């Protein structure tokens, strides 16, 4: 089975051929897309809808699986690409739902009906590869079951830990390395070369975009460039908001400084007025005392004049 990541990793990001020209899908493709979306809607109510992808992982890689699940379901496809023709049909606005099982399988001998049904109704398989996944019986069974139920459907890989081909830390489960025969066994005469983004070497948003490009059947370059433009718009909006905040805070600081200076001036004026009032009060008190002393002296002199004998 051809690896769907071949085109994504083999083409340079900046080539015009990788971007391509979006064209409107034909009527048959649009009808198929509508049928697929209607089936997913019905399945959301009745439990029998299709999944955009099934995430297979070892429970040692639970954190990576949870991040990937949220990242894919929360991704909004650029509006310019929605409805255009991709390698897998018309490109949807969202990749939902994504199936990720959180139940421990250690007590079961085989995959249960829930997992078998989800695998059969999934449009793609994403395998989180690590040394634990390479040793996991359940990851092995999920890959084999998906390939049997969906021959020709894409299988994507994501390296969370380990080194491909290393005897001690090999991360690829065997069903990713070989095709399956009619009995569902490994056909070692048909080796496969899985290409997978490596979380140990690439940033998470790059790995996410590569997987989403494969799921959508869209050029990675187109998603990457639109993601970069979206990031620049967000950064510009945040910068404008930060600049506005700085201007507002500067205005408030200037106003606060002005009001503080006015308050100091008013306080100084009030202190000067109080000091002047105190001085005036002292002067008035002194004048009153002098007037009282003068009155007493006048009364004394008058009394002395009346007591003197008249000639």
Coordinates of N, CA and C in Angstrom, one line a residue, residues 72-299:
X72 N -6.2 18.0 16.3 CA -6.9 17.7 15.0 C -8.3 18.2 15.0
X73 N -9.0 17.8 16.1 CA -10.5 18.2 16.1 C -10.7 19.7 16.2
X74 N -9.7 20.4 16.9 CA -9.9 21.9 17.0 C -9.4 22.7 15.9
X75 N -8.7 22.0 14.9 CA -8.1 22.8 13.8 C -9.2 23.2 12.8
X76 N -9.2 24.5 12.4 CA -10.1 25.0 11.4 C -9.4 25.1 10.1
X77 N -9.9 24.4 9.1 CA -9.3 24.4 7.8 C -9.5 25.8 7.2
X78 N -8.4 26.4 6.6 CA -8.6 27.8 6.0 C -9.8 27.8 5.0
X79 N -10.5 28.9 5.1 CA -11.8 29.0 4.3 C -11.5 28.9 2.8
X80 N -10.4 29.3 2.3 CA -10.1 29.2 0.9 C -10.0 27.8 0.4
X81 N -9.7 26.9 1.3 CA -9.5 25.5 0.9 C -10.8 24.6 1.1
X82 N -11.7 25.1 1.9 CA -12.9 24.3 2.2 C -13.7 24.1 1.0
X83 N -14.1 22.9 0.7 CA -14.9 22.6 -0.5 C -14.1 22.4 -1.8
X84 N -12.8 22.7 -1.8 CA -12.0 22.5 -3.0 C -11.6 21.0 -3.1
X85 N -11.1 20.6 -4.2 CA -10.8 19.2 -4.4 C -9.4 18.9 -3.9
X86 N -9.4 17.9 -2.9 CA -8.2 17.4 -2.4 C -7.9 16.0 -3.0
X87 N -6.8 15.4 -2.6 CA -6.5 14.0 -3.0 C -7.5 13.0 -2.6
X88 N -8.3 13.3 -1.5 CA -9.3 12.4 -1.0 C -10.7 12.9 -1.1
X89 N -10.9 13.8 -2.0 CA -12.3 14.4 -2.2 C -12.3 15.8 -1.7
X90 N -13.5 16.4 -1.7 CA -13.7 17.8 -1.2 C -13.2 17.9 0.2
X91 N -12.5 19.0 0.4 CA -11.9 19.3 1.7 C -12.9 19.8 2.7
X92 N -13.1 19.2 3.8 CA -14.1 19.7 4.8 C -13.5 20.8 5.7
X93 N -14.4 21.5 6.4 CA -14.0 22.6 7.2 C -13.4 22.1 8.5
X94 N -13.7 20.9 9.0 CA -13.2 20.3 10.2 C -13.0 18.8 10.0
X95 N -12.0 18.3 10.8 CA -11.8 16.9 10.8 C -12.4 16.3 12.1
X96 N -13.6 16.0 12.0 CA -14.3 15.5 13.2 C -15.3 14.4 12.7
X97 N -15.6 13.4 13.6 CA -14.9 13.2 14.9 C -13.6 12.3 14.7
X98 N -12.7 12.4 15.7 CA -11.6 11.5 15.7 C -11.8 10.5 16.8
X99 N -11.5 9.2 16.5 CA -11.8 8.2 17.5 C -10.4 7.9 18.3
X100 N -10.5 7.9 19.6 CA -9.4 7.6 20.5 C -9.9 6.8 21.7
X101 N -9.5 5.6 21.8 CA -10.0 4.8 22.9 C -9.1 4.9 24.1
X102 N -9.8 5.1 25.3 CA -9.0 5.3 26.5 C -9.2 4.1 27.4
X103 N -9.8 3.1 27.0 CA -10.0 1.9 27.8 C -8.7 1.0 27.8
X104 N -8.4 0.5 29.0 CA -7.3 -0.5 29.1 C -7.8 -1.8 28.4
X105 N -6.9 -2.4 27.7 CA -7.3 -3.7 27.0 C -6.6 -4.9 27.5
X106 N -5.9 -4.7 28.7 CA -5.1 -5.8 29.2 C -5.9 -7.1 29.5
X107 N -7.2 -6.8 29.9 CA -8.0 -8.0 30.3 C -8.8 -8.6 29.2
X108 N -8.6 -8.1 27.9 CA -9.3 -8.7 26.8 C -8.4 -9.5 25.9
X109 N -8.9 -10.5 25.3 CA -8.1 -11.4 24.4 C -8.1 -10.8 23.0
X110 N -9.2 -10.2 22.5 CA -9.3 -9.7 21.2 C -9.9 -8.3 21.2
X111 N -9.8 -7.6 20.1 CA -10.4 -6.3 20.0 C -11.9 -6.5 20.1
X112 N -12.6 -5.6 20.9 CA -14.0 -5.7 21.1 C -14.8 -5.2 20.0
X113 N -16.1 -5.4 20.0 CA -17.0 -4.8 18.9 C -16.9 -3.3 18.8
X114 N -16.7 -2.6 19.9 CA -16.6 -1.2 19.8 C -15.4 -0.8 18.9
X115 N -14.2 -1.3 19.2 CA -13.0 -1.0 18.5 C -13.1 -1.5 17.0
X116 N -13.6 -2.7 16.8 CA -13.7 -3.2 15.5 C -14.6 -2.4 14.6
X117 N -15.8 -1.9 15.2 CA -16.7 -1.1 14.5 C -16.1 0.3 14.2
X118 N -15.3 0.9 15.2 CA -14.7 2.2 15.0 C -13.6 2.1 13.9
X119 N -12.9 1.0 13.9 CA -11.8 0.8 12.9 C -12.4 0.7 11.5
X120 N -13.5 0.0 11.4 CA -14.2 -0.2 10.1 C -14.8 1.1 9.6
X121 N -15.2 2.0 10.5 CA -15.9 3.2 10.1 C -14.9 4.4 10.0
X122 N -13.6 4.2 10.1 CA -12.7 5.3 10.1 C -12.1 5.4 8.7
X123 N -11.9 6.7 8.3 CA -11.4 7.0 6.9 C -9.9 6.9 6.9
X124 N -9.2 7.0 8.1 CA -7.8 6.9 8.1 C -7.3 6.4 9.5
X125 N -6.1 5.9 9.5 CA -5.5 5.4 10.8 C -4.3 6.2 11.1
X126 N -4.2 6.7 12.3 CA -3.0 7.4 12.8 C -2.3 6.5 13.9
X127 N -1.1 6.2 13.7 CA -0.4 5.3 14.7 C 0.7 6.2 15.3
X128 N 0.6 6.3 16.7 CA 1.6 7.0 17.4 C 2.7 6.0 17.8
X129 N 3.9 6.1 17.2 CA 4.9 5.1 17.2 C 5.9 5.5 18.4
X130 N 6.3 4.4 19.1 CA 7.3 4.5 20.1 C 7.7 3.1 20.4
X131 N 8.8 2.9 21.2 CA 9.1 1.5 21.6 C 8.0 0.8 22.3
X132 N 7.2 1.5 23.0 CA 6.0 0.8 23.7 C 5.0 0.4 22.7
X133 N 4.7 1.3 21.7 CA 3.8 0.9 20.6 C 4.3 -0.2 19.8
X134 N 5.6 -0.3 19.5 CA 6.2 -1.4 18.7 C 6.0 -2.7 19.4
X135 N 6.0 -2.7 20.7 CA 5.8 -4.0 21.5 C 4.3 -4.2 21.8
X136 N 3.4 -3.3 21.6 CA 2.0 -3.4 22.0 C 1.3 -4.4 21.1
X137 N 0.7 -5.4 21.7 CA -0.1 -6.4 21.0 C -1.4 -5.7 20.4
X138 N -1.9 -4.7 21.1 CA -3.1 -4.1 20.7 C -2.9 -3.1 19.6
X139 N -1.8 -2.4 19.6 CA -1.5 -1.5 18.4 C -1.3 -2.4 17.2
X140 N -0.6 -3.5 17.3 CA -0.5 -4.4 16.2 C -1.8 -4.9 15.7
X141 N -2.7 -5.3 16.5 CA -4.0 -5.8 16.1 C -4.9 -4.7 15.5
X142 N -4.8 -3.5 16.0 CA -5.6 -2.4 15.4 C -5.1 -2.0 14.0
X143 N -3.8 -2.1 13.8 CA -3.3 -1.8 12.5 C -3.7 -2.9 11.5
X144 N -3.6 -4.1 11.9 CA -4.0 -5.2 11.0 C -5.5 -5.2 10.7
X145 N -6.3 -4.9 11.8 CA -7.7 -4.9 11.6 C -8.1 -3.7 10.6
X146 N -7.5 -2.6 10.8 CA -7.8 -1.4 9.9 C -7.5 -1.7 8.5
X147 N -6.3 -2.3 8.3 CA -5.9 -2.6 6.9 C -6.8 -3.7 6.2
X148 N -7.3 -4.6 7.0 CA -8.2 -5.6 6.5 C -9.6 -5.0 6.2
X149 N -10.1 -4.1 7.1 CA -11.4 -3.5 6.9 C -11.4 -2.4 5.8
X150 N -10.3 -1.7 5.7 CA -10.2 -0.5 4.8 C -9.0 -0.7 3.9
X151 N -9.0 -1.6 3.0 CA -7.8 -1.8 2.1 C -7.7 -0.5 1.2
X152 N -6.5 0.0 1.2 CA -6.2 1.1 0.4 C -6.4 2.4 1.1
X153 N -7.0 2.4 2.3 CA -7.2 3.6 3.1 C -5.8 4.1 3.7
X154 N -5.6 5.3 3.9 CA -4.3 5.8 4.3 C -4.0 5.5 5.8
X155 N -2.8 5.1 6.0 CA -2.2 4.9 7.4 C -1.1 5.9 7.6
X156 N -1.3 6.7 8.6 CA -0.3 7.7 9.0 C 0.5 7.3 10.2
X157 N 1.7 7.8 10.3 CA 2.5 7.4 11.5 C 3.1 8.7 12.1
X158 N 3.3 8.7 13.4 CA 3.8 9.8 14.2 C 4.8 9.3 15.2
X159 N 6.0 9.7 15.2 CA 7.0 9.2 16.1 C 7.0 10.0 17.4
X160 N 6.7 9.4 18.5 CA 6.6 10.1 19.8 C 7.9 9.8 20.5
X161 N 8.6 8.7 20.3 CA 9.8 8.3 21.0 C 10.5 7.2 20.2
X162 N 11.8 7.0 20.5 CA 12.5 5.9 19.8 C 13.1 6.3 18.5
X163 N 13.9 5.3 18.0 CA 14.6 5.5 16.7 C 14.2 4.4 15.7
X164 N 13.7 4.7 14.6 CA 13.3 3.7 13.6 C 14.6 2.9 13.2
X165 N 14.4 1.5 13.2 CA 15.5 0.6 12.8 C 16.4 0.3 13.9
X166 N 16.4 1.0 15.0 CA 17.4 0.7 16.1 C 16.9 -0.6 16.8
X167 N 17.8 -1.6 17.0 CA 17.3 -2.8 17.7 C 16.7 -2.6 19.1
X168 N 17.2 -1.7 19.8 CA 16.7 -1.5 21.2 C 15.6 -0.5 21.3
X169 N 15.5 0.5 20.4 CA 14.5 1.6 20.6 C 13.7 1.7 19.3
X170 N 13.5 0.6 18.5 CA 12.7 0.7 17.3 C 11.3 1.1 17.7
X171 N 10.7 2.0 16.9 CA 9.4 2.5 17.3 C 8.3 2.1 16.4
X172 N 8.6 1.5 15.2 CA 7.5 1.1 14.3 C 7.0 -0.3 14.5
X173 N 5.7 -0.4 14.7 CA 5.1 -1.7 14.8 C 5.2 -2.5 13.5
X174 N 5.3 -3.8 13.6 CA 5.6 -4.6 12.4 C 4.6 -4.4 11.3
X175 N 3.3 -4.2 11.5 CA 2.3 -4.1 10.4 C 2.5 -2.8 9.6
X176 N 3.3 -1.8 10.2 CA 3.6 -0.6 9.4 C 4.8 -0.9 8.5
X177 N 5.6 -1.9 8.7 CA 6.8 -2.1 7.9 C 6.5 -3.1 6.8
X178 N 5.4 -3.9 6.8 CA 5.1 -4.8 5.7 C 3.7 -4.8 5.4
X179 N 3.4 -5.1 4.1 CA 2.0 -5.3 3.7 C 1.4 -6.5 4.3
X180 N 0.1 -6.7 4.2 CA -0.6 -7.9 4.7 C -1.1 -8.7 3.5
X181 N -1.0 -10.0 3.7 CA -1.5 -10.9 2.7 C -3.0 -11.1 2.8
X182 N -3.6 -12.0 2.1 CA -5.0 -12.3 2.1 C -5.5 -12.8 3.4
X183 N -4.6 -13.5 4.2 CA -5.0 -14.0 5.5 C -4.7 -13.0 6.6
X184 N -4.3 -11.8 6.3 CA -4.0 -10.8 7.3 C -2.7 -11.0 8.0
X185 N -1.8 -11.8 7.4 CA -0.5 -12.0 8.0 C 0.5 -11.1 7.2
X186 N 1.7 -10.8 7.9 CA 2.7 -10.0 7.3 C 3.2 -10.6 6.0
X187 N 3.3 -9.8 5.0 CA 3.9 -10.3 3.7 C 5.3 -9.6 3.6
X188 N 6.3 -10.4 4.1 CA 7.6 -9.8 4.2 C 8.2 -9.6 2.8
X189 N 7.6 -10.1 1.8 CA 8.1 -9.9 0.4 C 7.7 -8.5 -0.1
X190 N 6.8 -7.8 0.7 CA 6.4 -6.4 0.3 C 6.7 -5.5 1.5
X191 N 7.9 -5.1 1.6 CA 8.3 -4.2 2.7 C 7.8 -2.8 2.4
X192 N 7.4 -2.1 3.5 CA 7.0 -0.7 3.4 C 8.0 0.2 4.1
X193 N 8.0 1.4 3.6 CA 8.9 2.4 4.3 C 8.1 3.6 4.8
X194 N 7.6 3.4 6.0 CA 6.7 4.4 6.6 C 7.5 5.7 6.8
X195 N 7.0 6.8 6.4 CA 7.5 8.1 6.6 C 6.7 8.8 7.7
X196 N 7.3 9.3 8.7 CA 6.5 9.9 9.8 C 7.2 11.1 10.4
X197 N 6.4 12.2 10.7 CA 7.0 13.3 11.4 C 7.4 12.9 12.8
X198 N 8.5 13.4 13.2 CA 9.1 13.0 14.5 C 9.0 14.2 15.5
X199 N 8.2 13.9 16.6 CA 8.0 14.9 17.6 C 9.3 15.2 18.4
X200 N 10.3 14.4 18.3 CA 11.6 14.6 18.9 C 12.4 15.6 18.2
X201 N 12.1 15.8 16.9 CA 12.9 16.7 16.0 C 12.2 17.9 15.5
X202 N 10.8 17.8 15.5 CA 10.0 18.9 14.9 C 9.1 19.5 16.0
X203 N 8.7 20.7 15.8 CA 7.8 21.4 16.7 C 6.4 20.8 16.5
X204 N 5.6 20.8 17.6 CA 4.3 20.2 17.6 C 3.4 20.7 16.5
X205 N 3.4 22.0 16.3 CA 2.5 22.6 15.3 C 2.9 22.1 13.8
X206 N 4.2 21.9 13.6 CA 4.6 21.4 12.3 C 4.1 19.9 12.1
X207 N 4.3 19.1 13.1 CA 3.8 17.7 13.1 C 2.3 17.7 12.9
X208 N 1.6 18.5 13.6 CA 0.2 18.6 13.5 C -0.3 18.9 12.1
X209 N 0.4 19.9 11.5 CA 0.0 20.3 10.1 C 0.3 19.3 9.1
X210 N 1.4 18.5 9.3 CA 1.7 17.5 8.3 C 0.7 16.3 8.4
X211 N 0.2 16.0 9.6 CA -0.8 15.0 9.7 C -2.1 15.4 9.1
X212 N -2.5 16.7 9.4 CA -3.7 17.2 8.9 C -3.7 17.3 7.4
X213 N -2.6 17.7 6.9 CA -2.5 17.8 5.4 C -2.7 16.4 4.8
X214 N -2.2 15.3 5.4 CA -2.4 14.0 4.9 C -3.8 13.6 5.0
X215 N -4.5 13.9 6.2 CA -5.9 13.5 6.4 C -6.8 14.3 5.4
X216 N -6.5 15.5 5.1 CA -7.3 16.3 4.2 C -7.0 16.0 2.7
X217 N -5.8 15.4 2.4 CA -5.4 15.2 1.1 C -5.1 16.6 0.4
X218 N -4.6 17.5 1.3 CA -4.2 18.8 0.8 C -2.7 19.0 0.9
X219 N -2.1 19.9 0.1 CA -0.6 20.1 0.1 C -0.3 20.7 1.5
X220 N 0.8 20.2 2.1 CA 1.3 20.7 3.4 C 1.7 22.1 3.2
X221 N 2.3 22.5 2.1 CA 2.7 23.9 1.9 C 1.6 24.8 2.0
X222 N 0.4 24.5 1.4 CA -0.7 25.4 1.5 C -1.2 25.6 2.9
X223 N -1.2 24.5 3.7 CA -1.6 24.7 5.1 C -0.6 25.5 5.9
X224 N 0.7 25.2 5.6 CA 1.8 25.8 6.3 C 1.8 27.3 6.1
X225 N 1.6 27.7 4.8 CA 1.6 29.2 4.5 C 0.4 29.9 5.0
X226 N -0.7 29.2 5.0 CA -1.9 29.9 5.5 C -1.8 29.9 7.1
X227 N -1.2 28.9 7.7 CA -1.0 28.9 9.1 C 0.0 30.1 9.5
X228 N 1.0 30.3 8.7 CA 1.9 31.3 8.9 C 1.2 32.7 8.8
X229 N 0.4 32.9 7.8 CA -0.3 34.1 7.6 C -1.3 34.3 8.8
X230 N -1.9 33.3 9.2 CA -2.8 33.4 10.4 C -2.1 33.7 11.6
X231 N -0.9 33.2 11.8 CA -0.1 33.5 13.0 C 0.4 34.9 12.9
X232 N 0.7 35.4 11.7 CA 1.2 36.8 11.6 C 0.0 37.7 11.9
X233 N -1.2 37.4 11.5 CA -2.4 38.2 11.7 C -2.6 38.3 13.2
X234 N -2.5 37.1 13.9 CA -2.8 37.1 15.3 C -1.7 37.9 16.1
X235 N -0.4 37.7 15.6 CA 0.7 38.5 16.2 C 0.5 40.0 16.0
X236 N 0.0 40.4 14.8 CA -0.2 41.8 14.6 C -1.3 42.3 15.4
X237 N -2.4 41.5 15.6 CA -3.5 42.0 16.4 C -3.1 42.1 17.9
X238 N -2.3 41.1 18.3 CA -1.8 41.2 19.7 C -0.8 42.4 19.9
X239 N 0.0 42.7 18.9 CA 0.9 43.8 19.0 C 0.1 45.1 19.0
X240 N -0.9 45.2 18.2 CA -1.8 46.4 18.2 C -2.5 46.6 19.6
X241 N -3.0 45.5 20.1 CA -3.6 45.5 21.4 C -2.6 45.9 22.5
X242 N -1.4 45.4 22.4 CA -0.4 45.7 23.4 C 0.0 47.2 23.3
X243 N 0.1 47.7 22.0 CA 0.4 49.1 21.8 C -0.7 50.0 22.4
X244 N -1.9 49.6 22.1 CA -3.0 50.4 22.6 C -3.0 50.4 24.1
X245 N -2.7 49.2 24.7 CA -2.6 49.2 26.2 C -1.5 50.1 26.7
X246 N -0.4 50.1 26.0 CA 0.7 50.9 26.5 C 0.3 52.4 26.4
X247 N -0.4 52.8 25.3 CA -0.9 54.2 25.2 C -1.8 54.5 26.3
X248 N -2.8 53.6 26.6 CA -3.8 53.9 27.6 C -3.1 54.0 29.0
X249 N -2.1 53.1 29.3 CA -1.4 53.1 30.5 C -0.6 54.4 30.6
X250 N 0.0 54.8 29.5 CA 0.8 56.0 29.5 C 0.0 57.2 29.8
X251 N -1.2 57.3 29.2 CA -2.1 58.4 29.4 C -2.6 58.4 30.9
X252 N -2.9 57.2 31.4 CA -3.3 57.1 32.8 C -2.1 57.5 33.7
X253 N -0.9 57.2 33.4 CA 0.2 57.5 34.2 C 0.4 59.0 34.2
X254 N 0.3 59.6 33.0 CA 0.5 61.1 32.9 C -0.6 61.8 33.7
X255 N -1.9 61.3 33.6 CA -3.0 61.9 34.3 C -2.7 61.7 35.8
X256 N -2.3 60.6 36.2 CA -2.0 60.3 37.7 C -0.9 61.3 38.2
X257 N 0.1 61.5 37.3 CA 1.2 62.4 37.7 C 0.7 63.8 37.8
X258 N -0.1 64.2 36.8 CA -0.6 65.6 36.9 C -1.5 65.8 38.1
X259 N -2.4 64.8 38.4 CA -3.3 64.9 39.5 C -2.4 64.9 40.8
X260 N -1.4 64.2 40.9 CA -0.5 64.1 42.1 C 0.2 65.5 42.3
X261 N 0.6 66.1 41.2 CA 1.3 67.4 41.3 C 0.3 68.4 41.7
X262 N -0.9 68.4 41.2 CA -2.0 69.3 41.6 C -2.3 69.1 43.1
X263 N -2.3 67.9 43.5 CA -2.6 67.6 44.9 C -1.5 68.2 45.8
X264 N -0.3 68.0 45.4 CA 0.8 68.6 46.2 C 0.7 70.1 46.2
X265 N 0.4 70.7 45.1 CA 0.3 72.2 45.1 C -0.9 72.6 46.0
X266 N -2.0 71.9 45.9 CA -3.1 72.3 46.8 C -2.8 72.1 48.3
X267 N -2.0 71.0 48.5 CA -1.6 70.8 49.9 C -0.7 71.9 50.4
X268 N 0.3 72.3 49.5 CA 1.2 73.4 49.9 C 0.4 74.7 50.1
X269 N -0.6 74.9 49.2 CA -1.4 76.2 49.4 C -2.2 76.1 50.7
X270 N -2.7 74.9 51.0 CA -3.5 74.8 52.2 C -2.6 75.0 53.5
X271 N -1.4 74.5 53.4 CA -0.5 74.6 54.5 C -0.1 76.1 54.7
X272 N 0.2 76.8 53.5 CA 0.5 78.2 53.6 C -0.6 79.0 54.2
X273 N -1.9 78.7 53.7 CA -3.0 79.4 54.2 C -3.2 79.2 55.7
X274 N -3.0 78.0 56.2 CA -3.1 77.7 57.6 C -2.0 78.4 58.4
X275 N -0.8 78.5 57.9 CA 0.3 79.2 58.6 C -0.1 80.7 58.6
X276 N -0.6 81.3 57.5 CA -1.0 82.7 57.5 C -2.1 82.9 58.5
X277 N -3.1 82.0 58.6 CA -4.2 82.2 59.5 C -3.6 82.1 61.0
X278 N -2.7 81.2 61.2 CA -2.1 81.1 62.6 C -1.4 82.4 62.9
X279 N -0.6 83.0 62.0 CA 0.1 84.2 62.3 C -0.9 85.4 62.5
X280 N -1.9 85.4 61.7 CA -3.0 86.5 61.9 C -3.7 86.3 63.2
X281 N -3.9 85.1 63.6 CA -4.5 84.8 64.9 C -3.6 85.3 66.0
X282 N -2.3 85.0 65.9 CA -1.4 85.5 66.9 C -1.4 87.0 67.0
X283 N -1.4 87.7 65.8 CA -1.4 89.1 65.8 C -2.7 89.7 66.5
X284 N -3.8 89.1 66.1 CA -5.1 89.5 66.6 C -5.1 89.3 68.2
X285 N -4.5 88.2 68.6 CA -4.5 88.0 70.1 C -3.6 89.0 70.8
X286 N -2.5 89.3 70.1 CA -1.6 90.3 70.7 C -2.2 91.7 70.8
X287 N -2.9 92.1 69.7 CA -3.6 93.3 69.7 C -4.6 93.4 70.8
X288 N -5.4 92.3 70.9 CA -6.4 92.3 72.0 C -5.8 92.5 73.3
X289 N -4.6 91.8 73.5 CA -4.0 91.9 74.8 C -3.5 93.4 75.1
X290 N -2.9 94.0 74.0 CA -2.4 95.4 74.2 C -3.6 96.3 74.4
X291 N -4.7 96.1 73.7 CA -5.9 96.9 74.0 C -6.4 96.8 75.4
X292 N -6.3 95.6 75.9 CA -6.8 95.3 77.3 C -5.9 96.0 78.3
X293 N -4.5 95.9 78.0 CA -3.6 96.6 78.9 C -3.7 98.1 78.9
X294 N -4.0 98.6 77.6 CA -4.1 100.1 77.5 C -5.4 100.5 78.3
X295 N -6.5 99.7 78.2 CA -7.7 100.1 78.8 C -7.5 100.1 80.3
X296 N -6.8 99.1 80.8 CA -6.5 99.1 82.3 C -5.7 100.3 82.7
X297 N -4.7 100.7 81.9 CA -3.9 101.8 82.2 C -4.7 103.1 82.2
X298 N -5.6 103.2 81.3 CA -6.5 104.4 81.2 C -7.4 104.4 82.5
X299 N -7.9 103.3 82.8 CA -8.8 103.3 84.0 C -8.0 103.6 85.3

